[in-house]
Short mmCIF file of C-alpha atoms in Angstrom, two decimals:
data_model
loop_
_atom_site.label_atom_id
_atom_site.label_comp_id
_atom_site.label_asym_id
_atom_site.label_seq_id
_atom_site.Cartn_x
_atom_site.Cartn_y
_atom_site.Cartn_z
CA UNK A 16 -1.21 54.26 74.54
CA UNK A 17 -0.02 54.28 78.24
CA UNK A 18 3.15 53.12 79.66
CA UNK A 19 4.09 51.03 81.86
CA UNK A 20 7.39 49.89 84.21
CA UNK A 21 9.17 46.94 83.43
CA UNK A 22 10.66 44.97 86.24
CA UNK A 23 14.38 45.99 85.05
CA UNK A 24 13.54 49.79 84.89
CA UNK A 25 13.14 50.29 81.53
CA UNK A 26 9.91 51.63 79.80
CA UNK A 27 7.97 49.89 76.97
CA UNK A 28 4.62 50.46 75.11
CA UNK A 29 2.00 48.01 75.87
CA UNK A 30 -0.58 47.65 73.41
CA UNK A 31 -4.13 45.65 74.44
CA UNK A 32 -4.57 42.51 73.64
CA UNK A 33 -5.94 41.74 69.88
CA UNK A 34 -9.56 40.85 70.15
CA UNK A 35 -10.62 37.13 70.23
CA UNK A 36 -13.56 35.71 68.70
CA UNK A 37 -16.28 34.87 71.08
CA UNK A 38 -16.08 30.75 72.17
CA UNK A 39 -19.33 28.64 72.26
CA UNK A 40 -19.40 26.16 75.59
CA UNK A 41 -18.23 23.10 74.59
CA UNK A 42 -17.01 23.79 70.80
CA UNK A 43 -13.23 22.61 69.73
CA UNK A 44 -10.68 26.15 69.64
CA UNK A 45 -10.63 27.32 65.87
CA UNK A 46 -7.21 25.56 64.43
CA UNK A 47 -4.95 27.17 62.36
CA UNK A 48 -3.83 25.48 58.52
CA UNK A 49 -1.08 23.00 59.58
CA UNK A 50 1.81 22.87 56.76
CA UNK A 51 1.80 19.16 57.80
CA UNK A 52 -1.51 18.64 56.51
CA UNK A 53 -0.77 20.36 53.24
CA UNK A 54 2.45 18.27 52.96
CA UNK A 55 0.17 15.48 53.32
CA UNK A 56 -2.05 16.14 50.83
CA UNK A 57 0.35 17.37 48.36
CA UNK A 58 2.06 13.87 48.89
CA UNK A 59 -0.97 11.69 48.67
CA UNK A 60 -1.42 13.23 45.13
CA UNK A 61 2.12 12.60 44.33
CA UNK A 62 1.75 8.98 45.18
CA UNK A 63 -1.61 9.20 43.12
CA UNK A 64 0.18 10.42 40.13
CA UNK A 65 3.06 7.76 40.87
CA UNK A 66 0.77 4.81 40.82
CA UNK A 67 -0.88 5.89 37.61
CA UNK A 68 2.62 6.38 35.80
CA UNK A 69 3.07 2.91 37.40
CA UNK A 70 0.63 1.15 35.92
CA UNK A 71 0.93 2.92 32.95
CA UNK A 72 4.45 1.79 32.78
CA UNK A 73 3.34 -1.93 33.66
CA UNK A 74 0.76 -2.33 31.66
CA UNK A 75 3.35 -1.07 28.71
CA UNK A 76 5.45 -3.68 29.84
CA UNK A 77 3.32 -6.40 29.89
CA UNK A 78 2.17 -5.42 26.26
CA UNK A 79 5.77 -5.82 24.68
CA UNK A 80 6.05 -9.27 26.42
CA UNK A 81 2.99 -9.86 25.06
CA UNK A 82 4.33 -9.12 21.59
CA UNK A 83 7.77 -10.89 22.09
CA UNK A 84 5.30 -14.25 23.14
CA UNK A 85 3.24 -13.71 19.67
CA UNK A 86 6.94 -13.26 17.88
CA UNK A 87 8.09 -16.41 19.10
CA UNK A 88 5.10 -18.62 18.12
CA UNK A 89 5.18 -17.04 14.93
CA UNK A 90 8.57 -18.64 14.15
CA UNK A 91 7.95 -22.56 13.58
CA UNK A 92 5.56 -21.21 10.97
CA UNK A 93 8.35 -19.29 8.97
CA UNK A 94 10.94 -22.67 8.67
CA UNK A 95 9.83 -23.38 5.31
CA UNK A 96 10.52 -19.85 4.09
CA UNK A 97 13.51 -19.48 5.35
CA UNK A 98 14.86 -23.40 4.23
CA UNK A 99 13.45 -22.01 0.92
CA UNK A 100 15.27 -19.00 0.93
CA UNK A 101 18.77 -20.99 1.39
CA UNK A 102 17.61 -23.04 -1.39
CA UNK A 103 17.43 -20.39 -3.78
CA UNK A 104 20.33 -18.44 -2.42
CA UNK A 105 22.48 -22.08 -2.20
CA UNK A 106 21.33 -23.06 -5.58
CA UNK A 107 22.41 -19.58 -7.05
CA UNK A 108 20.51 -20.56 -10.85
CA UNK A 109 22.55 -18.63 -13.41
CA UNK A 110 19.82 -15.28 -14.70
CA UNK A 111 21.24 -15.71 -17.87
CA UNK A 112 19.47 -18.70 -18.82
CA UNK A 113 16.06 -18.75 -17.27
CA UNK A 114 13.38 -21.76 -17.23
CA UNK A 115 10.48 -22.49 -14.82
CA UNK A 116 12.93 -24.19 -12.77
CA UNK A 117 14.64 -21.20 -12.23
CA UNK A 118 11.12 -19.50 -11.80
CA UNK A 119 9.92 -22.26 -9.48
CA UNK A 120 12.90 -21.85 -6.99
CA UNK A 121 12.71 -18.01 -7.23
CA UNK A 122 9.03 -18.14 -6.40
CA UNK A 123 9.34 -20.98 -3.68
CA UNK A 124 9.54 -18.67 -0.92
CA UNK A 125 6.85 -16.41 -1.89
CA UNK A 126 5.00 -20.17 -1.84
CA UNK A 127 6.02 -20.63 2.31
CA UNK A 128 4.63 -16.78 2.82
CA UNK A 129 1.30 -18.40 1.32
CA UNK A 130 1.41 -21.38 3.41
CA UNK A 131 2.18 -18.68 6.40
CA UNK A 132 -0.95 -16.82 6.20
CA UNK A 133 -3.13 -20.22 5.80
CA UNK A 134 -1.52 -21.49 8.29
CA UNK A 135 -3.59 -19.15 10.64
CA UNK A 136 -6.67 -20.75 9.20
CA UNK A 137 -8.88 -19.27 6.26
CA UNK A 138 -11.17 -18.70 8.96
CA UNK A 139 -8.57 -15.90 9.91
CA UNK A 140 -7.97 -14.54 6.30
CA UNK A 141 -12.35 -14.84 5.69
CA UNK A 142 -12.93 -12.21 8.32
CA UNK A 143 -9.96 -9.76 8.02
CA UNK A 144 -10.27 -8.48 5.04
CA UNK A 145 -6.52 -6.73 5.19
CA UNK A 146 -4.85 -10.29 5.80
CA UNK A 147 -6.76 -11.25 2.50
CA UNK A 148 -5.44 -8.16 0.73
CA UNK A 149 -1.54 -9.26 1.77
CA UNK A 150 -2.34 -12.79 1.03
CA UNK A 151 -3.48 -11.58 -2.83
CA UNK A 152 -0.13 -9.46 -2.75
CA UNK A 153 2.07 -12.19 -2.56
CA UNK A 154 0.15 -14.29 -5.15
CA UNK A 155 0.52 -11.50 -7.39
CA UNK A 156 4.06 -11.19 -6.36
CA UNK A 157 5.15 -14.73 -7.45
CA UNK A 158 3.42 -13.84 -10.74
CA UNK A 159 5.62 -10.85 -11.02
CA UNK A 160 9.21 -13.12 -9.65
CA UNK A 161 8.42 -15.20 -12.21
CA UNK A 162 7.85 -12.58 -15.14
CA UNK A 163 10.82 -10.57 -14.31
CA UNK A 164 12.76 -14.50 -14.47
CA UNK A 165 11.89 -13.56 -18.30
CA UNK A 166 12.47 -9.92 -18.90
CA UNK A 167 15.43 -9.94 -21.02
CA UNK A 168 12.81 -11.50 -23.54
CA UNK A 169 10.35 -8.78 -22.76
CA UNK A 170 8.78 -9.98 -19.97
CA UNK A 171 9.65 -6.83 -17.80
CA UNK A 172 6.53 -3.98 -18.00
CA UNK A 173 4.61 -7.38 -17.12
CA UNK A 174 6.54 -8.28 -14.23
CA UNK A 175 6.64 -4.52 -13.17
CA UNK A 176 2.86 -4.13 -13.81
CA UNK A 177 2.05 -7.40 -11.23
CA UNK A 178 4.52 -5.62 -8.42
CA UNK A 179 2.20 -2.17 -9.39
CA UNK A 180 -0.80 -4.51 -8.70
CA UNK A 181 0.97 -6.05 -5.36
CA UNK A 182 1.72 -2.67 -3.97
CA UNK A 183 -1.53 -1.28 -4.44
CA UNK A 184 -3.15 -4.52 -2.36
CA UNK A 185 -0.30 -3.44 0.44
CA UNK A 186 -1.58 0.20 0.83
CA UNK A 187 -5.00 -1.19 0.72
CA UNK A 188 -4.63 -3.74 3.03
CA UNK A 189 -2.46 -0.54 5.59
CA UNK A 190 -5.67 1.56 4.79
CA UNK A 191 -5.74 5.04 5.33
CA UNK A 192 -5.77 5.83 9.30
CA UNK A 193 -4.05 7.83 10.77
CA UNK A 194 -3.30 10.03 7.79
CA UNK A 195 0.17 11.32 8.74
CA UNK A 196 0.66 13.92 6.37
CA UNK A 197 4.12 14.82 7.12
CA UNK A 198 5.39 11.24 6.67
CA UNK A 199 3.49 11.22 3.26
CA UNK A 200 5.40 14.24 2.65
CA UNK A 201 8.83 13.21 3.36
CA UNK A 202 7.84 10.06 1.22
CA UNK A 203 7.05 12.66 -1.89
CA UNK A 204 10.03 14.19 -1.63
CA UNK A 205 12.21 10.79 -1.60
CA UNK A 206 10.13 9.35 -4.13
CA UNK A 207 10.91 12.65 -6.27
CA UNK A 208 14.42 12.59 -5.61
CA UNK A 209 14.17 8.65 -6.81
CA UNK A 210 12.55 9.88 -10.27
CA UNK A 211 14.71 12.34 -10.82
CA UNK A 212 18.04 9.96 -10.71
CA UNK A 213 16.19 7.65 -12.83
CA UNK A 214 15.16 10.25 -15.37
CA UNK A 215 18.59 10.35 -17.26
CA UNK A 216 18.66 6.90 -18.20
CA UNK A 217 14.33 6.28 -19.04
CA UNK A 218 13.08 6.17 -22.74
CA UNK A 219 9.57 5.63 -24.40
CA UNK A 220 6.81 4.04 -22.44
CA UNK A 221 9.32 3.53 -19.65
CA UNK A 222 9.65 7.22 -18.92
CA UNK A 223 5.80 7.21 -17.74
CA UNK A 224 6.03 3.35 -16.01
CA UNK A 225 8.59 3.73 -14.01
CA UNK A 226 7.07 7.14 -12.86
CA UNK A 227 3.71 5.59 -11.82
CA UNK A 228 5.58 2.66 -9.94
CA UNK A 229 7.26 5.09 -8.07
CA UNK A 230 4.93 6.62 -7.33
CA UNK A 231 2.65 3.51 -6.25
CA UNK A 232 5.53 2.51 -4.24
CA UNK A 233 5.61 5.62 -2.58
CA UNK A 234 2.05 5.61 -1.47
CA UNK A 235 2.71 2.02 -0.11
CA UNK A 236 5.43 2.83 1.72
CA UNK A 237 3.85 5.81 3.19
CA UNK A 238 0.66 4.18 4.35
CA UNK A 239 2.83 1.22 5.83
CA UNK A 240 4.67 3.74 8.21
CA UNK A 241 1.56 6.31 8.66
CA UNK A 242 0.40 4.00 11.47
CA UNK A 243 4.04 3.27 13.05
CA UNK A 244 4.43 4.42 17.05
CA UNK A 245 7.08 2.99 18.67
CA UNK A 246 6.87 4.43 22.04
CA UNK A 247 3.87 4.14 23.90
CA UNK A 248 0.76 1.83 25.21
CA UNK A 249 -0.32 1.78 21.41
CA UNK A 250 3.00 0.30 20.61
CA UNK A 251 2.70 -2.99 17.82
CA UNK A 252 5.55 -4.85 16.45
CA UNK A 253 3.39 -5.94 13.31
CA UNK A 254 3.24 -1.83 12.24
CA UNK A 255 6.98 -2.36 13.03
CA UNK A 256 7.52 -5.18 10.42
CA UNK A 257 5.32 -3.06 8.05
CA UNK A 258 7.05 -0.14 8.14
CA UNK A 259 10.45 -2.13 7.66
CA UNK A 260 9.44 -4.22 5.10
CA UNK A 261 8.08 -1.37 2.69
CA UNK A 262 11.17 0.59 3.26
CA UNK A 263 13.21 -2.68 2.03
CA UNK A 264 10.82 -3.26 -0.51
CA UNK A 265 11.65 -0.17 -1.79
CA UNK A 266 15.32 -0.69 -1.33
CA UNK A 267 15.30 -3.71 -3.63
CA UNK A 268 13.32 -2.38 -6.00
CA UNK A 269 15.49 1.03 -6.75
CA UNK A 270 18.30 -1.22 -6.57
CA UNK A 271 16.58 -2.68 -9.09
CA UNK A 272 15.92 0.27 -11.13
CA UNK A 273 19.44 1.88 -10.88
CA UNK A 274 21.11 -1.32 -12.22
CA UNK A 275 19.07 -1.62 -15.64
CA UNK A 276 18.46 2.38 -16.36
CA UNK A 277 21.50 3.77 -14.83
CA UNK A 278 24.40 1.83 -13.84
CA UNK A 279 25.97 -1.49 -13.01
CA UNK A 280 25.09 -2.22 -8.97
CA UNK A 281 28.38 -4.31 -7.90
CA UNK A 282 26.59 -7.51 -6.28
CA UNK A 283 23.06 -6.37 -7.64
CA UNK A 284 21.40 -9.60 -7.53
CA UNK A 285 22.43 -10.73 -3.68
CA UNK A 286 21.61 -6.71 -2.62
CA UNK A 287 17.99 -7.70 -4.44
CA UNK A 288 17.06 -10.69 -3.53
CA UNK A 289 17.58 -10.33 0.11
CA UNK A 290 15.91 -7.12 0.86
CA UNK A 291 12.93 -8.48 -1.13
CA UNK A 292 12.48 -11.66 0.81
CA UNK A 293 12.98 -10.16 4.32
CA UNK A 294 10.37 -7.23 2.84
CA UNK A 295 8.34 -9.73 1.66
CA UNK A 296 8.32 -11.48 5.26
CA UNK A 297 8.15 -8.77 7.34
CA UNK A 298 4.65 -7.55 5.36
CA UNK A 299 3.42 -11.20 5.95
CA UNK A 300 3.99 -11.29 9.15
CA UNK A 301 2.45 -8.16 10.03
CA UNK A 302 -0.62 -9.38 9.01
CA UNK A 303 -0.69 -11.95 11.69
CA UNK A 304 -2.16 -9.03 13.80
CA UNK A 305 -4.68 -7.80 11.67
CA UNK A 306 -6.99 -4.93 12.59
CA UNK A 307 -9.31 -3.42 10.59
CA UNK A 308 -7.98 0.55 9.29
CA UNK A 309 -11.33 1.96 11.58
CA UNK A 310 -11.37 0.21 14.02
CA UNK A 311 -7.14 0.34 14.76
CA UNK A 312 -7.55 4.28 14.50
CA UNK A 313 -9.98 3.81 17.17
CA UNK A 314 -7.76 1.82 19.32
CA UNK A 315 -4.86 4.54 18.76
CA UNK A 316 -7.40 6.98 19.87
CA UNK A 317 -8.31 5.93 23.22
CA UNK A 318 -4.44 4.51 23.80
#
């Protein structure tokens, strides 16, 4: 290196100048990456990503005001049950002695839950074949109501075989997609637990039928809340009212259960009753929406 005088005296290195590329006539200088730019782009992604969450987000929204409109017009159709329901509740027949009046006013609102699902035409029922399987359910269900009306004079295996019958239409009719094995397991277990408080107070043949209808119960209520997603684009309020109405189907019927094998259930009959007709409602109405089990996997699939 060689030195040089600066105009105040003082001595400093001077190095040569780095080397510059060679320039073509005419040609635009080389420009160097402008953190601008990248801000830019980085933001134009952001918005990107910000409008699809957006939509996302809207078209999620516009889904559960979809399903609060198909709520709503489902409600004119459900005045009979419910006037039915206050009938039977009102009229409060004594159990102790039962006649096909008695039966006839227990059944009645299992009759508006008929009227309910041909009310959407048999048009409706003819091509999903999972409406048709709820629609048997209930029929089968009145036949059970109005065994069990009965069981003190040995009507109950007969009204506890129809309900077998009923929930085995119900886990049909939920099919078998998605699988959801850990629900299914958590339903084992409760189911077990179930068994095993009923155990103590079974003898003969009921030992082994109360252990299948648990069992068939179980399933039910497993494949009724398999397909249950409350968060989400794939979001349905008729798996909703599925799931809730097998969970108070099986409500009523361990209430049920505990009050003839184990012990006296203080205000058995109202705690009955009334989780079996909303259970019995909420699995009608959830067949107003009716997909076939392939094809709603499908749908989950590409949500």
């Amino acid at each position: 290196s060689r030195q040089s005088a600066s105009p105040g005296g003082r001595w400093a290195l001077s190095r040569p100048p780095p080397p510059t590329a060679p320039r073509t006539r005419g040609a635009p200088p080389p420009r160097s990456p402008c953190p601008a730019a990248c801000r830019r782009e980085e933001n134009s992604g952001h918005v990107t990503r910000k409008r699809d969450f957006v939509d996302v987000g809207v078209s999620d929204a516009g889904r559960r005001a979809g399903c609060r409109g198909e709520v709503k017009s489902e409600g004119p159709k459900l005045v009979p049950f419910f006037k039915a329901t206050c009938v039977y509740f009102v009229l409060w027949l004594p159990s102790s002695s039962p006649s096909w009046v008695s039966a006839l006013i227990k059944c009645l609102p299992i009759f508006c839950l008929w009227l309910f699902l041909l009310a959407h035409g048999l048009g409706f029922l003819l091509t999903h074949p999972s409406a048709t399987r709820i629609f048997v359910g209930l029929v089968f269900s009145a036949l059970g109501d109005a065994f069990l009306i009965w069981q003190d004079q040995g009507y109950f295996v007969h009204g506890l075989l129809m309900f077998a019958v009923t929930h085995m239409l119900y886990a049909s009719a939920f099919g078998m997609r998605p699988l959801a094995l850990r629900t299914g397991l958590v339903m084992a277990v409760l189911s077990g637990l179930c068994y095993a408080l009923l155990y103590p107070g079974l003898s003969g043949a009921f030992t082994y039928l109360v252990g299948v209808y648990v069992a068939l119960i179980s399933f039910m209520g497993w494949r009724a809340m398999a397909g249950l997603r409350l968060v989400g684009a794939a979001w349905r309020w008729t798996e909703l009212a599925a799931g809730s109405g097998a969970l108070l189907f099986i409500i009523s019927d361990l209430t049920i259960a505990l009050n003839k094998f184990c012990f006296p259930v203080p205000y058995s009959r109202a705690l009955i009753m009334s989780t079996y007709y909303a259970a019995q409602m909420l699995i009608a109405l959830s067949a107003v929406e009716s997909r076939e089990p392939v094809e709603d996997y499908r749908l989950s699939k590409a949500n």
